[in-house]
């Protein structure tokens, strides 16, 4: 049985870097990580989804969708959520 490095397996199963399939996969993965960060920060602040939604000005359902990576997310909403949680967000852009 042949073993593969993670990058090799991703190239074979998802597509090589720069392909549409790989870009979509990496984008979805980043959205999932943002959802996990929101959930972790919310729980650390001992807030319910409803309470966080009230602080941000959105419904509980939108917080749930963001935490579970099942809905569309805008950068503005993410910034408002992290601001309401008192969390610092660092953005790193590489070209």
Short mmCIF file of N, CA and C in Angstrom, two decimals:
data_model
loop_
_atom_site.label_atom_id
_atom_site.label_comp_id
_atom_site.label_asym_id
_atom_site.label_seq_id
_atom_site.Cartn_x
_atom_site.Cartn_y
_atom_site.Cartn_z
N UNK A 1 0.84 -1.17 0.00
CA UNK A 1 0.00 0.00 0.00
C UNK A 1 0.89 1.24 0.00
N UNK A 2 0.62 2.14 -0.91
CA UNK A 2 1.41 3.36 -1.02
C UNK A 2 0.88 4.40 -0.05
N UNK A 3 1.79 5.14 0.57
CA UNK A 3 1.39 6.23 1.46
C UNK A 3 1.61 7.56 0.74
N UNK A 4 0.79 8.55 1.12
CA UNK A 4 0.85 9.86 0.49
C UNK A 4 0.99 10.94 1.55
N UNK A 5 1.67 12.01 1.21
CA UNK A 5 1.69 13.19 2.04
C UNK A 5 0.34 13.89 1.86
N UNK A 6 -0.03 14.75 2.82
CA UNK A 6 -1.32 15.43 2.75
C UNK A 6 -1.48 16.22 1.46
N UNK A 7 -0.45 16.97 1.08
CA UNK A 7 -0.52 17.76 -0.16
C UNK A 7 -0.74 16.86 -1.38
N UNK A 8 -0.08 15.73 -1.41
CA UNK A 8 -0.23 14.79 -2.53
C UNK A 8 -1.64 14.23 -2.58
N UNK A 9 -2.19 13.87 -1.41
CA UNK A 9 -3.54 13.32 -1.35
C UNK A 9 -4.56 14.37 -1.78
N UNK A 10 -4.38 15.62 -1.33
CA UNK A 10 -5.30 16.69 -1.74
C UNK A 10 -5.24 16.91 -3.25
N UNK A 11 -4.03 16.88 -3.80
CA UNK A 11 -3.89 17.04 -5.25
C UNK A 11 -4.63 15.94 -6.00
N UNK A 12 -4.51 14.72 -5.53
CA UNK A 12 -5.15 13.59 -6.19
C UNK A 12 -6.67 13.57 -6.00
N UNK A 13 -7.12 13.83 -4.78
CA UNK A 13 -8.54 13.69 -4.47
C UNK A 13 -9.37 14.94 -4.75
N UNK A 14 -8.77 16.11 -4.62
CA UNK A 14 -9.53 17.35 -4.75
C UNK A 14 -9.15 18.10 -6.02
N UNK A 15 -7.90 18.09 -6.34
CA UNK A 15 -7.39 18.82 -7.50
C UNK A 15 -6.15 19.58 -7.11
N UNK A 16 -5.34 19.88 -8.08
CA UNK A 16 -4.10 20.59 -7.81
C UNK A 16 -4.38 22.05 -7.47
N UNK A 17 -3.45 22.67 -6.75
CA UNK A 17 -3.59 24.08 -6.39
C UNK A 17 -3.76 24.90 -7.66
N UNK A 18 -4.68 25.87 -7.56
CA UNK A 18 -4.95 26.72 -8.71
C UNK A 18 -6.13 26.26 -9.56
N UNK A 19 -6.58 25.02 -9.33
CA UNK A 19 -7.76 24.56 -10.07
C UNK A 19 -9.02 25.04 -9.37
N UNK A 20 -10.10 25.10 -10.10
CA UNK A 20 -11.37 25.57 -9.55
C UNK A 20 -11.80 24.71 -8.36
N UNK A 21 -11.68 23.41 -8.49
CA UNK A 21 -12.09 22.50 -7.43
C UNK A 21 -11.29 22.72 -6.16
N UNK A 22 -9.99 22.91 -6.29
CA UNK A 22 -9.12 23.11 -5.13
C UNK A 22 -9.41 24.47 -4.47
N UNK A 23 -9.62 25.50 -5.29
CA UNK A 23 -9.93 26.82 -4.76
C UNK A 23 -11.23 26.80 -3.97
N UNK A 24 -12.24 26.11 -4.49
CA UNK A 24 -13.52 26.00 -3.79
C UNK A 24 -13.37 25.24 -2.48
N UNK A 25 -12.59 24.17 -2.50
CA UNK A 25 -12.33 23.37 -1.30
C UNK A 25 -11.66 24.23 -0.22
N UNK A 26 -10.62 24.97 -0.60
CA UNK A 26 -9.90 25.79 0.37
C UNK A 26 -10.75 26.93 0.90
N UNK A 27 -11.61 27.49 0.05
CA UNK A 27 -12.52 28.55 0.49
C UNK A 27 -13.51 28.00 1.53
N UNK A 28 -14.10 26.84 1.25
CA UNK A 28 -15.04 26.22 2.18
C UNK A 28 -14.36 25.87 3.50
N UNK A 29 -13.13 25.43 3.42
CA UNK A 29 -12.38 25.09 4.63
C UNK A 29 -12.17 26.34 5.49
N UNK A 30 -11.84 27.46 4.86
CA UNK A 30 -11.65 28.70 5.60
C UNK A 30 -12.95 29.16 6.24
N UNK A 31 -14.07 29.01 5.54
CA UNK A 31 -15.36 29.38 6.12
C UNK A 31 -15.67 28.52 7.34
N UNK A 32 -15.33 27.25 7.25
CA UNK A 32 -15.56 26.35 8.39
C UNK A 32 -14.72 26.76 9.59
N UNK A 33 -13.49 27.17 9.35
CA UNK A 33 -12.62 27.62 10.43
C UNK A 33 -13.16 28.90 11.08
N UNK A 34 -13.69 29.82 10.27
CA UNK A 34 -14.29 31.04 10.81
C UNK A 34 -15.48 30.68 11.69
N UNK A 35 -16.31 29.75 11.24
CA UNK A 35 -17.45 29.31 12.03
C UNK A 35 -17.02 28.72 13.36
N UNK A 36 -15.98 27.92 13.34
CA UNK A 36 -15.46 27.33 14.58
C UNK A 36 -14.92 28.41 15.52
N UNK A 37 -14.26 29.43 14.96
CA UNK A 37 -13.73 30.51 15.80
C UNK A 37 -14.87 31.30 16.44
N UNK A 38 -15.93 31.54 15.68
CA UNK A 38 -17.08 32.27 16.23
C UNK A 38 -17.70 31.47 17.37
N UNK A 39 -17.91 30.19 17.15
CA UNK A 39 -18.52 29.34 18.18
C UNK A 39 -17.66 29.28 19.43
N UNK A 40 -16.36 29.12 19.27
CA UNK A 40 -15.45 29.05 20.40
C UNK A 40 -15.46 30.35 21.20
N UNK A 41 -15.38 31.48 20.49
CA UNK A 41 -15.37 32.78 21.18
C UNK A 41 -16.70 33.03 21.88
N UNK A 42 -17.80 32.66 21.23
CA UNK A 42 -19.13 32.86 21.84
C UNK A 42 -19.26 32.05 23.12
N UNK A 43 -18.85 30.81 23.07
CA UNK A 43 -18.94 29.95 24.26
C UNK A 43 -18.01 30.44 25.38
N UNK A 44 -16.84 30.92 24.99
CA UNK A 44 -15.91 31.45 25.99
C UNK A 44 -16.50 32.65 26.71
N UNK A 45 -17.30 33.43 25.99
CA UNK A 45 -17.97 34.60 26.58
C UNK A 45 -19.29 34.23 27.24
N UNK A 46 -19.60 32.92 27.24
CA UNK A 46 -20.82 32.39 27.86
C UNK A 46 -22.08 33.06 27.31
N UNK A 47 -22.12 33.17 25.98
CA UNK A 47 -23.28 33.74 25.30
C UNK A 47 -24.00 32.65 24.51
N UNK A 48 -25.31 32.78 24.43
CA UNK A 48 -26.08 31.91 23.55
C UNK A 48 -26.02 32.50 22.14
N UNK A 49 -26.43 31.71 21.18
CA UNK A 49 -26.50 32.23 19.81
C UNK A 49 -27.49 33.39 19.74
N UNK A 50 -28.57 33.28 20.46
CA UNK A 50 -29.57 34.35 20.48
C UNK A 50 -29.00 35.63 21.07
N UNK A 51 -28.26 35.52 22.17
CA UNK A 51 -27.67 36.70 22.80
C UNK A 51 -26.65 37.36 21.86
N UNK A 52 -25.82 36.56 21.21
CA UNK A 52 -24.85 37.11 20.28
C UNK A 52 -25.56 37.78 19.10
N UNK A 53 -26.61 37.15 18.62
CA UNK A 53 -27.39 37.74 17.53
C UNK A 53 -27.94 39.11 17.91
N UNK A 54 -28.42 39.23 19.14
CA UNK A 54 -28.95 40.51 19.61
C UNK A 54 -27.86 41.57 19.66
N UNK A 55 -26.66 41.18 20.12
CA UNK A 55 -25.54 42.13 20.17
C UNK A 55 -25.14 42.62 18.78
N UNK A 56 -25.23 41.72 17.81
CA UNK A 56 -24.79 42.02 16.45
C UNK A 56 -25.90 42.65 15.61
N UNK A 57 -27.15 42.35 15.97
CA UNK A 57 -28.27 42.85 15.19
C UNK A 57 -28.72 41.89 14.11
N UNK A 58 -28.51 40.58 14.35
CA UNK A 58 -28.97 39.55 13.42
C UNK A 58 -29.75 38.51 14.21
N UNK A 59 -30.44 37.65 13.50
CA UNK A 59 -31.23 36.61 14.17
C UNK A 59 -30.34 35.44 14.58
N UNK A 60 -30.82 34.69 15.55
CA UNK A 60 -30.12 33.51 16.05
C UNK A 60 -29.80 32.55 14.90
N UNK A 61 -30.73 32.43 13.96
CA UNK A 61 -30.54 31.50 12.84
C UNK A 61 -29.30 31.84 12.02
N UNK A 62 -29.02 33.14 11.87
CA UNK A 62 -27.83 33.52 11.10
C UNK A 62 -26.56 33.16 11.85
N UNK A 63 -26.56 33.33 13.16
CA UNK A 63 -25.39 32.92 13.96
C UNK A 63 -25.19 31.42 13.82
N UNK A 64 -26.26 30.66 13.90
CA UNK A 64 -26.19 29.21 13.75
C UNK A 64 -25.63 28.82 12.39
N UNK A 65 -26.12 29.47 11.33
CA UNK A 65 -25.63 29.15 9.99
C UNK A 65 -24.14 29.47 9.85
N UNK A 66 -23.72 30.58 10.44
CA UNK A 66 -22.30 30.94 10.38
C UNK A 66 -21.44 29.93 11.13
N UNK A 67 -21.89 29.56 12.34
CA UNK A 67 -21.11 28.61 13.14
C UNK A 67 -21.04 27.24 12.48
N UNK A 68 -22.06 26.89 11.72
CA UNK A 68 -22.10 25.58 11.07
C UNK A 68 -21.70 25.63 9.61
N UNK A 69 -21.25 26.80 9.16
CA UNK A 69 -20.77 27.00 7.79
C UNK A 69 -21.79 26.56 6.75
N UNK A 70 -23.06 26.86 7.01
CA UNK A 70 -24.11 26.45 6.08
C UNK A 70 -24.77 27.63 5.39
N UNK A 71 -24.30 28.83 5.63
CA UNK A 71 -24.92 29.99 5.01
C UNK A 71 -23.89 30.91 4.40
N UNK A 72 -24.38 31.85 3.63
CA UNK A 72 -23.49 32.87 3.07
C UNK A 72 -23.04 33.79 4.19
N UNK A 73 -21.82 34.24 4.08
CA UNK A 73 -21.27 35.11 5.11
C UNK A 73 -20.69 36.35 4.43
N UNK A 74 -20.93 37.50 5.03
CA UNK A 74 -20.29 38.71 4.54
C UNK A 74 -19.18 39.09 5.50
N UNK A 75 -18.19 39.74 4.97
CA UNK A 75 -17.07 40.17 5.80
C UNK A 75 -17.55 41.13 6.87
N UNK A 76 -18.49 41.99 6.51
CA UNK A 76 -19.04 42.95 7.46
C UNK A 76 -19.67 42.25 8.66
N UNK A 77 -20.44 41.20 8.41
CA UNK A 77 -21.09 40.47 9.49
C UNK A 77 -20.06 39.80 10.39
N UNK A 78 -19.06 39.20 9.78
CA UNK A 78 -18.00 38.54 10.56
C UNK A 78 -17.30 39.57 11.45
N UNK A 79 -17.00 40.73 10.90
CA UNK A 79 -16.34 41.77 11.68
C UNK A 79 -17.24 42.23 12.84
N UNK A 80 -18.54 42.39 12.59
CA UNK A 80 -19.46 42.80 13.65
C UNK A 80 -19.53 41.74 14.74
N UNK A 81 -19.52 40.48 14.36
CA UNK A 81 -19.59 39.40 15.34
C UNK A 81 -18.35 39.40 16.22
N UNK A 82 -17.18 39.44 15.60
CA UNK A 82 -15.95 39.43 16.40
C UNK A 82 -15.84 40.68 17.26
N UNK A 83 -16.31 41.81 16.75
CA UNK A 83 -16.32 43.04 17.55
C UNK A 83 -17.23 42.87 18.77
N UNK A 84 -18.42 42.30 18.58
CA UNK A 84 -19.36 42.08 19.68
C UNK A 84 -18.79 41.11 20.70
N UNK A 85 -17.96 40.19 20.26
CA UNK A 85 -17.34 39.22 21.15
C UNK A 85 -16.08 39.77 21.83
N UNK A 86 -15.67 40.96 21.42
CA UNK A 86 -14.45 41.53 21.97
C UNK A 86 -13.22 40.78 21.51
N UNK A 87 -13.32 40.18 20.34
CA UNK A 87 -12.21 39.38 19.81
C UNK A 87 -11.44 40.20 18.77
N UNK A 88 -10.15 40.00 18.72
CA UNK A 88 -9.30 40.69 17.77
C UNK A 88 -9.14 39.80 16.54
N UNK A 89 -9.32 40.38 15.38
CA UNK A 89 -9.19 39.64 14.12
C UNK A 89 -8.03 40.21 13.34
N UNK A 90 -7.09 39.37 13.00
CA UNK A 90 -5.95 39.77 12.17
C UNK A 90 -6.18 39.21 10.77
N UNK A 91 -5.99 40.05 9.79
CA UNK A 91 -6.18 39.65 8.40
C UNK A 91 -4.83 39.69 7.71
N UNK A 92 -4.48 38.61 7.04
CA UNK A 92 -3.20 38.52 6.36
C UNK A 92 -3.47 38.23 4.89
N UNK A 93 -3.07 39.15 4.03
CA UNK A 93 -3.28 39.01 2.60
C UNK A 93 -1.93 38.75 1.95
N UNK A 94 -1.85 37.68 1.18
CA UNK A 94 -0.62 37.35 0.48
C UNK A 94 -0.91 37.32 -1.01
N UNK A 95 -0.09 38.02 -1.76
CA UNK A 95 -0.26 38.06 -3.22
C UNK A 95 0.90 37.40 -3.89
#
